[in-house]
Tab-separated table of C-alpha atoms in Angstrom:
chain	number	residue	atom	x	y	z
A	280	UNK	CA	-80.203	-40.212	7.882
A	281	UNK	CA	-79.029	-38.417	4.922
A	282	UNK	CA	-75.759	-40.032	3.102
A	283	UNK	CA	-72.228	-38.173	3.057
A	284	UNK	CA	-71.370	-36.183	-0.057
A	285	UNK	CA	-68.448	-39.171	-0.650
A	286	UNK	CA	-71.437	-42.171	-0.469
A	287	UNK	CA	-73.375	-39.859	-2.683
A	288	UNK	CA	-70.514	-39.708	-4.877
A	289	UNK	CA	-69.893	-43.368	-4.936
A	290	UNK	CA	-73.778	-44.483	-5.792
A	291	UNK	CA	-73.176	-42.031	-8.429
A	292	UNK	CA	-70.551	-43.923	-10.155
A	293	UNK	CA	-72.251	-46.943	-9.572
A	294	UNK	CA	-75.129	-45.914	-11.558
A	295	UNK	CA	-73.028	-44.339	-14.147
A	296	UNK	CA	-70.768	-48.415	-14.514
A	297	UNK	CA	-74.497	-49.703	-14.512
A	298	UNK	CA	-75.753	-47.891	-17.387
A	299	UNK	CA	-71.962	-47.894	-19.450
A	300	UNK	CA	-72.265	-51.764	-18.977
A	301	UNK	CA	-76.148	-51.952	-19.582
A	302	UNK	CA	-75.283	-49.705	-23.195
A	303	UNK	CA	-72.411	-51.885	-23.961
A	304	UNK	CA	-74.224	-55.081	-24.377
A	305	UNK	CA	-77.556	-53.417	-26.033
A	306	UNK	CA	-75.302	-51.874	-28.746
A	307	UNK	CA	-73.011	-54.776	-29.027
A	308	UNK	CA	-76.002	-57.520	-29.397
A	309	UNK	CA	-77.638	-54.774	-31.853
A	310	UNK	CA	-74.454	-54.158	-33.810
A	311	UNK	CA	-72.420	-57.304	-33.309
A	312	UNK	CA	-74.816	-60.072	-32.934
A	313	UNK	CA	-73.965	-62.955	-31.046
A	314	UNK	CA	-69.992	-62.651	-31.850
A	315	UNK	CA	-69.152	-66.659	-30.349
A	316	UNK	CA	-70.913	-67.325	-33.856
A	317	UNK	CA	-67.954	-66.026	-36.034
A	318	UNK	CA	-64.840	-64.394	-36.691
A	319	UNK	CA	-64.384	-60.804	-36.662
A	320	UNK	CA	-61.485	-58.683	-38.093
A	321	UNK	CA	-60.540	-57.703	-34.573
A	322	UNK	CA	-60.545	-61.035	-33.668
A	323	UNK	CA	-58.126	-61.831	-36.248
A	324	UNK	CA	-56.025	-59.027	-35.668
A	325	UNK	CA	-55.469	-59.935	-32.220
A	326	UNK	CA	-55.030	-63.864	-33.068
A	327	UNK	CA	-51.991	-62.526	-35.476
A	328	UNK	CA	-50.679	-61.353	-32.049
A	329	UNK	CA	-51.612	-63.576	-29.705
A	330	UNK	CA	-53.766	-66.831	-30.175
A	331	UNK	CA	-54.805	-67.427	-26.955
A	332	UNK	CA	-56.040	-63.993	-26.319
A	333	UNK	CA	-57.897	-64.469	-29.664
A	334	UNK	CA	-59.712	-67.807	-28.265
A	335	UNK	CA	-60.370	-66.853	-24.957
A	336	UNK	CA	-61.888	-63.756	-26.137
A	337	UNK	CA	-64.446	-66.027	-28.094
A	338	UNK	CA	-65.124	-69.069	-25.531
A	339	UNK	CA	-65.953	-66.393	-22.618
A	340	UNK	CA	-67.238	-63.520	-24.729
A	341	UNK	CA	-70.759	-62.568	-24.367
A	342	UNK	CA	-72.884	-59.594	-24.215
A	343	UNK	CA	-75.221	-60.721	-21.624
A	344	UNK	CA	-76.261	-57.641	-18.662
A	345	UNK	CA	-73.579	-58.214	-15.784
A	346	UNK	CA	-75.980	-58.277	-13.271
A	347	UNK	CA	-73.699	-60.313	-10.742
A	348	UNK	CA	-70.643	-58.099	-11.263
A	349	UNK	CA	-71.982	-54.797	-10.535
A	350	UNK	CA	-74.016	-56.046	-7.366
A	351	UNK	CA	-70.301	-57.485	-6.247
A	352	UNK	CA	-68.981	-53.979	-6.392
A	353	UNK	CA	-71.754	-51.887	-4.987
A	354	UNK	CA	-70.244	-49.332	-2.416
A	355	UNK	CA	-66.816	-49.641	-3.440
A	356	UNK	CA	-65.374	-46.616	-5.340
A	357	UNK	CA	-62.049	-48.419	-5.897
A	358	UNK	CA	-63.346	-51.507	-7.669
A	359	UNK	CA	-66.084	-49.037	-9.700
A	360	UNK	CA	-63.598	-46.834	-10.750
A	361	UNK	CA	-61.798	-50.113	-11.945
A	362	UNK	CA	-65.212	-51.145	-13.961
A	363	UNK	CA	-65.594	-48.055	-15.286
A	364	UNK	CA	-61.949	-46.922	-16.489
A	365	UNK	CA	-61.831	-50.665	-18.431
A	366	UNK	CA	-65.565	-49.587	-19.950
A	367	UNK	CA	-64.804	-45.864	-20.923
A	368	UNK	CA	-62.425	-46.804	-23.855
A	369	UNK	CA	-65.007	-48.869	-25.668
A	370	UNK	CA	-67.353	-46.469	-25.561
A	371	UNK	CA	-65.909	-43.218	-26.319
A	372	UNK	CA	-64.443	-44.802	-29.722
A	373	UNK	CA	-68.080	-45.415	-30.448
A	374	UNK	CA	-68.841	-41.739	-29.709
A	375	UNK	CA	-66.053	-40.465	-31.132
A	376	UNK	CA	-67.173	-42.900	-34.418
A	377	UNK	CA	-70.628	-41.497	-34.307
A	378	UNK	CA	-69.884	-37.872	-33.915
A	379	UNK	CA	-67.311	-38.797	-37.196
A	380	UNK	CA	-69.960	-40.063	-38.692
A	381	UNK	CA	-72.684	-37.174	-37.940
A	382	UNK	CA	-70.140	-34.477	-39.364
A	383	UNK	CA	-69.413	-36.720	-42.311
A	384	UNK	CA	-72.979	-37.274	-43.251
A	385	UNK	CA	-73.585	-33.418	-42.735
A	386	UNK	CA	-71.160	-32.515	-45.603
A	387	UNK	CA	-73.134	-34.735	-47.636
A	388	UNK	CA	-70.452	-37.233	-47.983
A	389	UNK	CA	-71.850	-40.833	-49.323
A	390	UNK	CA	-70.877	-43.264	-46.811
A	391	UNK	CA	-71.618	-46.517	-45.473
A	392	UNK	CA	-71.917	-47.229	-41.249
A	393	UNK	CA	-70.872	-50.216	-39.974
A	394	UNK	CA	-71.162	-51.823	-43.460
A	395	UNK	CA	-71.032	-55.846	-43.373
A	396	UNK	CA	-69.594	-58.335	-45.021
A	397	UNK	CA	-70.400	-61.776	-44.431
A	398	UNK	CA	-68.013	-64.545	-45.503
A	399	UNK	CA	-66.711	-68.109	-45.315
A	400	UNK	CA	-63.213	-69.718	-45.028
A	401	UNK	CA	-63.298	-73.022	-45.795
A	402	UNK	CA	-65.417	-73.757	-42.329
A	403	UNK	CA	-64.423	-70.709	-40.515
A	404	UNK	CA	-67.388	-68.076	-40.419
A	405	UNK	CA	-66.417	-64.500	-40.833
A	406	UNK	CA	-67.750	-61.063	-40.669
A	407	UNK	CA	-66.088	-58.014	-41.226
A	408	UNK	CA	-67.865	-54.990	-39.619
A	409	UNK	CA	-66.449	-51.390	-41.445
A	410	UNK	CA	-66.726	-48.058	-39.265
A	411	UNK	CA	-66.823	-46.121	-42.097
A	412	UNK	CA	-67.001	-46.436	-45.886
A	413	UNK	CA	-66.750	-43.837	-48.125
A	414	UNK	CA	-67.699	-44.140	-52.241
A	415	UNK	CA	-66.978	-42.208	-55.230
A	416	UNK	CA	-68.312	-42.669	-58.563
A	417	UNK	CA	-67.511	-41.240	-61.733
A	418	UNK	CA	-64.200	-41.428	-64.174
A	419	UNK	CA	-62.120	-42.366	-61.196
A	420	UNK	CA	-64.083	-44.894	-58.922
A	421	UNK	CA	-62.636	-44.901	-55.552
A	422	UNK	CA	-63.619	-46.508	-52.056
A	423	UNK	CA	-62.075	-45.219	-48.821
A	424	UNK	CA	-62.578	-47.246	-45.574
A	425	UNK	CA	-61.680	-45.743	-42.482
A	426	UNK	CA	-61.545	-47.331	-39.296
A	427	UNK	CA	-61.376	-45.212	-36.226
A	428	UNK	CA	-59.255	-45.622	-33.209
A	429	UNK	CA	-59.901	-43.281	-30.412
A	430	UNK	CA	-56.449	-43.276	-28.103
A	431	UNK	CA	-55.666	-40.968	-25.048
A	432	UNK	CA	-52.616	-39.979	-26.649
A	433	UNK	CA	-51.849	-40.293	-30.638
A	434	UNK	CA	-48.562	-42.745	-30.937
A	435	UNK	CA	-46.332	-42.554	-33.745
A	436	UNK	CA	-46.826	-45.736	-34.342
A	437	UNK	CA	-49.766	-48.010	-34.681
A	438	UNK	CA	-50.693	-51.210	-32.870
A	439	UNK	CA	-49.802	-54.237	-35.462
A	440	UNK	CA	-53.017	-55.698	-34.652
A	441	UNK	CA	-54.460	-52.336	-35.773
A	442	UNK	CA	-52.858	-52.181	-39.524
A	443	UNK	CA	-53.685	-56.559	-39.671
A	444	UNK	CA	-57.590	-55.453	-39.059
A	445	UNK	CA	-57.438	-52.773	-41.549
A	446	UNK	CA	-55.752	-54.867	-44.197
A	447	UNK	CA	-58.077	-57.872	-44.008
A	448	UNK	CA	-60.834	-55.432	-44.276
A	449	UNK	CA	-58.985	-54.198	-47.715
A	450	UNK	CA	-58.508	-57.701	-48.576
A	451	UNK	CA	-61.977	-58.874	-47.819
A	452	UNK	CA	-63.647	-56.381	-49.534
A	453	UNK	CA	-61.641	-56.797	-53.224
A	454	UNK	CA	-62.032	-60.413	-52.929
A	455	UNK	CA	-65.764	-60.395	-52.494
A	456	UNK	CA	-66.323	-56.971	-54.431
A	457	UNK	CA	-68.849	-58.978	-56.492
A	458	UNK	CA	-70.563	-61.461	-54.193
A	459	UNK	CA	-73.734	-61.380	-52.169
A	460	UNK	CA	-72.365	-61.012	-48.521
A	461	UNK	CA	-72.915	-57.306	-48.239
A	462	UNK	CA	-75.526	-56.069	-45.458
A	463	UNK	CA	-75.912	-52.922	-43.791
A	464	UNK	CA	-78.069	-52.253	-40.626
A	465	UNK	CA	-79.847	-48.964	-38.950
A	466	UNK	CA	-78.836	-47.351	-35.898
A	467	UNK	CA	-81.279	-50.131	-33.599
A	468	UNK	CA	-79.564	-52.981	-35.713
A	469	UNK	CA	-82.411	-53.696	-38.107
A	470	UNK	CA	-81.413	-54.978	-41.252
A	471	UNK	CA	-81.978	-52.508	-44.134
A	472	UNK	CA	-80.424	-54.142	-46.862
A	473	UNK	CA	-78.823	-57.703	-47.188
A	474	UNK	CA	-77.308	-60.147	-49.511
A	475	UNK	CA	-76.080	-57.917	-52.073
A	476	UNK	CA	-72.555	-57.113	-53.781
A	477	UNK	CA	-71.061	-53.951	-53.170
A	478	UNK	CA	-71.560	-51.969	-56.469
A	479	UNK	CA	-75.680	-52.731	-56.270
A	480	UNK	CA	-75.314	-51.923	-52.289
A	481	UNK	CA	-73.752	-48.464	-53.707
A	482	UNK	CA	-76.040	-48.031	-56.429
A	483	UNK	CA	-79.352	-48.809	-54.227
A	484	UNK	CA	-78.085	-46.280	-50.938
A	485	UNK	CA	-76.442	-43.557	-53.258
A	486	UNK	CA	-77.166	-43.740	-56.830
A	487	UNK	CA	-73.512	-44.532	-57.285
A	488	UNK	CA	-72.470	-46.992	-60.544
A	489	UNK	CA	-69.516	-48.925	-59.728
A	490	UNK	CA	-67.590	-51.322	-61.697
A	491	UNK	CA	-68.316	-55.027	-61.072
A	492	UNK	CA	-64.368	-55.764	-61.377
A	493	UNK	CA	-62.672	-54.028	-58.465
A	494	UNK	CA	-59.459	-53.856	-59.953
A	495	UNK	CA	-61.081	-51.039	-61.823
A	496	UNK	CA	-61.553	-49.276	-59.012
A	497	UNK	CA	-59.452	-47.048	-56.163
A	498	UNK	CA	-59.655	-49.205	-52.916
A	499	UNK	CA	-57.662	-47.960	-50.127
A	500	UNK	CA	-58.137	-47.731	-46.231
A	501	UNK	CA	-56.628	-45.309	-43.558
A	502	UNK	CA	-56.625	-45.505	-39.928
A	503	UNK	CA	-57.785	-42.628	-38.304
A	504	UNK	CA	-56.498	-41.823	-34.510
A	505	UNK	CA	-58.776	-39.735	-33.002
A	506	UNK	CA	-57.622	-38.079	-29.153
A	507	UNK	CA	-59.457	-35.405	-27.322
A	508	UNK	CA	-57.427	-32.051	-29.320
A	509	UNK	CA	-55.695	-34.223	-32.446
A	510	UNK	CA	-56.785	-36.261	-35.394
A	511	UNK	CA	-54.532	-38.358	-37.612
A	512	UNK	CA	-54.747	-40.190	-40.158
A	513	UNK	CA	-51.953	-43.347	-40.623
A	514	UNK	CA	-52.204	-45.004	-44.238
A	515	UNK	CA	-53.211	-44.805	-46.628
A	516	UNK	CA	-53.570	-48.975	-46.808
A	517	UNK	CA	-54.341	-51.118	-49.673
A	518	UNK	CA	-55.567	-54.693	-50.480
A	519	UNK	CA	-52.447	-56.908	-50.245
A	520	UNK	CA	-53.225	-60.534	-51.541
A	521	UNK	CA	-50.884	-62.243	-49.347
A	522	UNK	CA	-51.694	-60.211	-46.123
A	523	UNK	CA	-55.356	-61.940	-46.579
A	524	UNK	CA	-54.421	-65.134	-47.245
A	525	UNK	CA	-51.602	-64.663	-43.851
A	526	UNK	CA	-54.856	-63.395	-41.809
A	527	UNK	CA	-57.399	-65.934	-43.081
A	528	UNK	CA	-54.887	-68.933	-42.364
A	529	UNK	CA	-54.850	-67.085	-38.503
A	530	UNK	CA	-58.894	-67.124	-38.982
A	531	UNK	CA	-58.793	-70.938	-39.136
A	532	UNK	CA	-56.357	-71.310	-36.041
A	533	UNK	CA	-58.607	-69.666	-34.167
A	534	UNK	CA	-61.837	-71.131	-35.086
A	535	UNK	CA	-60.107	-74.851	-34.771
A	536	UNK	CA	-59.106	-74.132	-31.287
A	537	UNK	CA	-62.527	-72.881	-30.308
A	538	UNK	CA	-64.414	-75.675	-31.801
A	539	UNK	CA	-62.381	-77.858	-29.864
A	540	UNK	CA	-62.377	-76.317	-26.638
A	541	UNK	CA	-66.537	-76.016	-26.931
A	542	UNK	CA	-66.565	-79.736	-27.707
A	543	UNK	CA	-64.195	-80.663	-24.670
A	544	UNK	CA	-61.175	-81.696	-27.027
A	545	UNK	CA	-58.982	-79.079	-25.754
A	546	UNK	CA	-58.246	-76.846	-22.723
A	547	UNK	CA	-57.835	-72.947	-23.348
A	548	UNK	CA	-54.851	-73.535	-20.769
A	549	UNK	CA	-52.862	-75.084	-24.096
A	550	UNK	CA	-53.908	-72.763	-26.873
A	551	UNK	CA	-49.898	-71.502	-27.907
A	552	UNK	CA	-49.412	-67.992	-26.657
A	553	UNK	CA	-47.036	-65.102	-27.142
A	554	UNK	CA	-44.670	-66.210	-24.572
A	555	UNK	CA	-42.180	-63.505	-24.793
A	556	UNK	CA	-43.425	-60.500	-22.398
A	557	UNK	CA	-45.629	-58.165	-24.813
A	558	UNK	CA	-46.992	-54.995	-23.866
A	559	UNK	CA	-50.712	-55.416	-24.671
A	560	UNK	CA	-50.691	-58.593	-22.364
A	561	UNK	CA	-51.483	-55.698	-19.382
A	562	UNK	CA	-54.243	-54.976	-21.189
A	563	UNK	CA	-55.586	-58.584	-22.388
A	564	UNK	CA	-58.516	-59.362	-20.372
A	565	UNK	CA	-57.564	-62.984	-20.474
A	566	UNK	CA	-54.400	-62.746	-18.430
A	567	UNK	CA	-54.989	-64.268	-15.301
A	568	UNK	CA	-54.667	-67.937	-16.059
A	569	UNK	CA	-52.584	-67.265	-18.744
A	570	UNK	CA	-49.438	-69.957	-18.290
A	571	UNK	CA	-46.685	-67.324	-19.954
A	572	UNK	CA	-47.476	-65.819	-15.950
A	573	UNK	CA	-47.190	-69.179	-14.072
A	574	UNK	CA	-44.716	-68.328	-10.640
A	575	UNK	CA	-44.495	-68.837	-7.108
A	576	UNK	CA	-47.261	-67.265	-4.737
A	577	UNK	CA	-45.703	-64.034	-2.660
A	578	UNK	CA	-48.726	-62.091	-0.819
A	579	UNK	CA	-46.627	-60.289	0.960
A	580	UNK	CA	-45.344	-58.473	-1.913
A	581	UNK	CA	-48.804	-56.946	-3.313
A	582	UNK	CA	-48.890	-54.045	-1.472
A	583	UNK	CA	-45.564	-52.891	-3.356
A	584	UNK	CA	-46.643	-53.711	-6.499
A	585	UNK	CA	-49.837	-51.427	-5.863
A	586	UNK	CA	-47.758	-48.217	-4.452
A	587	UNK	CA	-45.573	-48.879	-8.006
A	588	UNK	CA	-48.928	-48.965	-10.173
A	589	UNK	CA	-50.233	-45.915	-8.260
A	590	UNK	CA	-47.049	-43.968	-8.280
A	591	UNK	CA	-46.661	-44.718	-12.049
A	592	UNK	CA	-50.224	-43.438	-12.247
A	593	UNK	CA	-49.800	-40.053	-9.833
A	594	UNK	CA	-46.736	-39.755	-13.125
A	595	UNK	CA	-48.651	-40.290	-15.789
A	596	UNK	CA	-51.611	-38.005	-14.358
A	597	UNK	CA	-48.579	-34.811	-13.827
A	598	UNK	CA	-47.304	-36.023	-17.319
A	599	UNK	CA	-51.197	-34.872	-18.517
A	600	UNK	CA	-51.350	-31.978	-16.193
A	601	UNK	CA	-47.600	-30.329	-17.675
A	602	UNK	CA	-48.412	-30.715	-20.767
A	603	UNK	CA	-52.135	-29.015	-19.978
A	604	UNK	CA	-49.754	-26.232	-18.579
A	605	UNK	CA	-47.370	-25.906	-21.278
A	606	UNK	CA	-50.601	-25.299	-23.436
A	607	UNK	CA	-51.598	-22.341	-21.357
A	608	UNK	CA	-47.812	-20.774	-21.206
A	609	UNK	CA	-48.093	-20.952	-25.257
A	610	UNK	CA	-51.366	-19.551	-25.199
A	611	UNK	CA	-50.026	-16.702	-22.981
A	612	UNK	CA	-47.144	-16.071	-25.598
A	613	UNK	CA	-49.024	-16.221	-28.458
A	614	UNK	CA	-51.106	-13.614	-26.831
A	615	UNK	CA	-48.440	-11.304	-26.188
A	616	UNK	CA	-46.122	-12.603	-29.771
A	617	UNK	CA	-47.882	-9.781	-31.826
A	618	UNK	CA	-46.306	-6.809	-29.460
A	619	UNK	CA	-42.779	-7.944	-29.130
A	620	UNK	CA	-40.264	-6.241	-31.170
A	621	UNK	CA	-36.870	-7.805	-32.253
A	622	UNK	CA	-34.221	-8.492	-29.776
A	623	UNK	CA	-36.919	-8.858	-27.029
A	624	UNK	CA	-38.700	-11.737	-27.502
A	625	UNK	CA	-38.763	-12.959	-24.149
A	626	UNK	CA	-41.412	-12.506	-21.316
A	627	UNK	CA	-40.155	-11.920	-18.378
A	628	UNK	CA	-42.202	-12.708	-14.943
A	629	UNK	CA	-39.716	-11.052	-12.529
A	630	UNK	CA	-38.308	-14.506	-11.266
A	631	UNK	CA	-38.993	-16.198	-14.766
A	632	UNK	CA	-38.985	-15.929	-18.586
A	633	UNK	CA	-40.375	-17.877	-21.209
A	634	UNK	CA	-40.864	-18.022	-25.043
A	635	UNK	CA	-41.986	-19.957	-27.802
A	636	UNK	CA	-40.715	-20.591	-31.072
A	637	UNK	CA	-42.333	-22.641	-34.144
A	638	UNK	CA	-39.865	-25.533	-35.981
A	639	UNK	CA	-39.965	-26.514	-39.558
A	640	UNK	CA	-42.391	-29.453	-39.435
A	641	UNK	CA	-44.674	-26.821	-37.207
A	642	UNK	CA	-44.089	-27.877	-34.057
A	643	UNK	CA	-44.296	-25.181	-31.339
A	644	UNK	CA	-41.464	-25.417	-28.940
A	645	UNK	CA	-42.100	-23.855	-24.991
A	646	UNK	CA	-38.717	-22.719	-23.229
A	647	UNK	CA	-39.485	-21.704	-19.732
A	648	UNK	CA	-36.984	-21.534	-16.965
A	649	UNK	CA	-36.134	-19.548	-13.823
A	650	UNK	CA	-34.272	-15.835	-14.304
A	651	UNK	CA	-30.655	-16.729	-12.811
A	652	UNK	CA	-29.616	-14.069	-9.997
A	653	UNK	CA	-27.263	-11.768	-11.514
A	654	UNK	CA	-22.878	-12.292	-10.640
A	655	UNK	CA	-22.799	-9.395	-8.029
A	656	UNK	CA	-26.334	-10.976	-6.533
A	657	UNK	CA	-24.264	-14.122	-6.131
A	658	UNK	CA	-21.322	-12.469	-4.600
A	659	UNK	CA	-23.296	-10.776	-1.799
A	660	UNK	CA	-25.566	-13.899	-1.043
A	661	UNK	CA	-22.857	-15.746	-0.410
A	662	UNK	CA	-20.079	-15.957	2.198
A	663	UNK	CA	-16.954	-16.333	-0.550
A	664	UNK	CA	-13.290	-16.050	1.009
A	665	UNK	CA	-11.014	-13.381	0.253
A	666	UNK	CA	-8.017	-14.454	-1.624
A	667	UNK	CA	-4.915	-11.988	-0.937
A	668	UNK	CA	-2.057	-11.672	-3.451
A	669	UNK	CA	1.414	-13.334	-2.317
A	670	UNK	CA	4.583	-11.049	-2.239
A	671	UNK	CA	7.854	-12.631	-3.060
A	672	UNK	CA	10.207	-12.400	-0.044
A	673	UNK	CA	12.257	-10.072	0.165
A	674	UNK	CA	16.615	-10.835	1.016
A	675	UNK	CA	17.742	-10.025	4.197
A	676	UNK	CA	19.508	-6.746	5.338
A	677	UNK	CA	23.451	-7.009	5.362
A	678	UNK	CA	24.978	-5.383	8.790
A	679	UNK	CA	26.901	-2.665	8.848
């Protein structure tokens, strides 16, 4: 018996979470190695914000196939969905990295993928893994690292965590400028070139001569936010001495509290947490047992927590679709701008208008709105009373 076009549908997505999970932990092992063996900047960045979301993330992480999750969810779309919608966002910024990277390298721009440096704090392990790394020879030596984010919807605003990662990247890279912790892999994470400072890594990929002192040369880093129709670029960042030393002190916080927990010493349950609410602690995949949430157990209320979720959801998907609409409506004007004269710049639907104009900064502004009936329409729709004038009264007649 042949399935129904919605079981179809639902083995479809099943294979699709199979394979994004399946890719996730090939690249990851390839590109990350086994990450429970070290700090990386994210790591860090995240420990800055919350600790115990920093540990938990390295007792539990691994990249191992999850064999035993998928088979739980087979032949439920809700739960896939779930899988998949927590897996998307990992690997479209690697997409959206590689396709950077592809465009970059076409332009003939010497640059460095996933460049690492390998490091040690006192007994904490570290490696720093750059997206990108631009160099520049020549009278004015410069470096530009650029690490890519790839949000739904570009903030004002970045993540802390964000600028901390990008700042101990800065920071890590001046202070070891001249060491031999440089190494930089292929695409199937074979090791092309190890062990070497940056200037002879530069000099052996690109034929670039740097100076061995990088105070001599132009180190800065940029953050760049990358949605589906906008790119933009927050920075530019540099090194900051004290910002490194503030991160690697966080480094060593974290790797104590791991070492302990691995050799029994501690329980994750009393790593210190954020304990004021914070908004990435929906996101944090360690939030379950997290004690900031401790409470008393009401069942009966999980059904309206769900129809709040899913209504803010049904919002934020109309939120996407208006402004999807708005973009058509200015397409429309734009269309139409060139034939307008002065004085009538509006289009006019029959039972709506609608125009754009363009501010200072560039931003194009939609007004659209419904035509309002015209005074006499509004007198003869409605049923208005008819107000008479008052006379004064007039004196009475005198008899004869």
């Amino acid at each position: 018996m042949s399935q129904t076009p919605n079981r179809q549908a639902t083995n479809l997505l099943w294979m699709m979470a199979n394979a994004l999970t399946t890719a996730g932990a090939i690249h990851g092992a390839r590109a990350l190695g086994d990450r429970g063996t070290y700090l990386g900047m994210s790591d860090i960045g995240r420990g800055m914000e919350c600790l115990r979301s920093a540990v938990a993330g390295k007792v539990n992480h691994s990249f191992a196939p999850r064999e035993a999750e998928l088979a739980a969810i087979k032949g439920d779309q809700k739960l896939i969905a779930g899988l998949i919608k927590k897996e998307l966002p990992l690997h479209r910024g690697r997409w959206t990295e590689e396709g950077i990277t592809a465009i970059l390298l076409a332009a003939k721009y010497p640059l460095f993928t996933q460049l690492e440096i390998h490091a040690q704090y006192k007994h904490v392990p570290i490696q720093a893994h750059l997206d990108l790394t631009l160099v520049w020879g020549g009278k004015t030596p410069s470096v530009r690292v650029l690490e890519i984010k790839n949000p739904k919807r570009i903030t004002s605003h970045l993540y802390p965590s964000y600028e901390t990662q990008l700042y101990a990247q800065l920071g890590l890279l001046k202070k070891v400028w001249s060491l031999h912790c440089f190494n930089l892999k292929d695409a199937n994470g074979v090791l092309l070139h190890h062990d070497l400072t940056f200037p002879e890594l530069a000099f052996k990929v690109h034929g670039i001569k740097l100076p061995n002192d990088p105070n001599e040369v132009d180190i800065k880093g940029w953050v760049l936010s990358i949605s589906p129709d906008q790119m933009k670029p927050f920075g530019p960042y540099a090194p900051v001495p004290s910002t490194l030393n503030a991160c690697l002190h966080v480094a060593e916080d974290i790797w104590d509290a791991v070492s302990r927990i691995r050799a029994g010493e501690m329980r994750l349950h009393d790593v210190p947490y954020k304990e004021d609410f914070y908004p990435l602690c929906d996101w944090c995949g360690h939030n379950a047992e997290c004690p900031k949430f401790r409470g008393v157990l009401h069942p009966e209320y999980d059904e309206l927590i769900s129809r709040k979720l899913e209504l803010r959801r049904q919002i934020e998907a109309i939120k996407s679709l208006q402004e999807e609409v708005d973009e058509q409506i200015k397409a429309a004007y734009e269309l139409h701008k060139p034939y307008l004269v002065k004085g009538e710049e509006w289009i006019l639907t029959g039972e709506h208008r609608f125009k754009t104009t363009t501010a200072s900064d560039g931003t194009v502004r939609l007004y659209a709105g419904p035509v309002n009936p015209e005074p006499d329409a509004v007198n003869k729709s409605r049923s208005l009373p008819v107000l008479g004038l008052e006379t004064e009264p007039q004196p009475e007649a005198k008899a004869a």
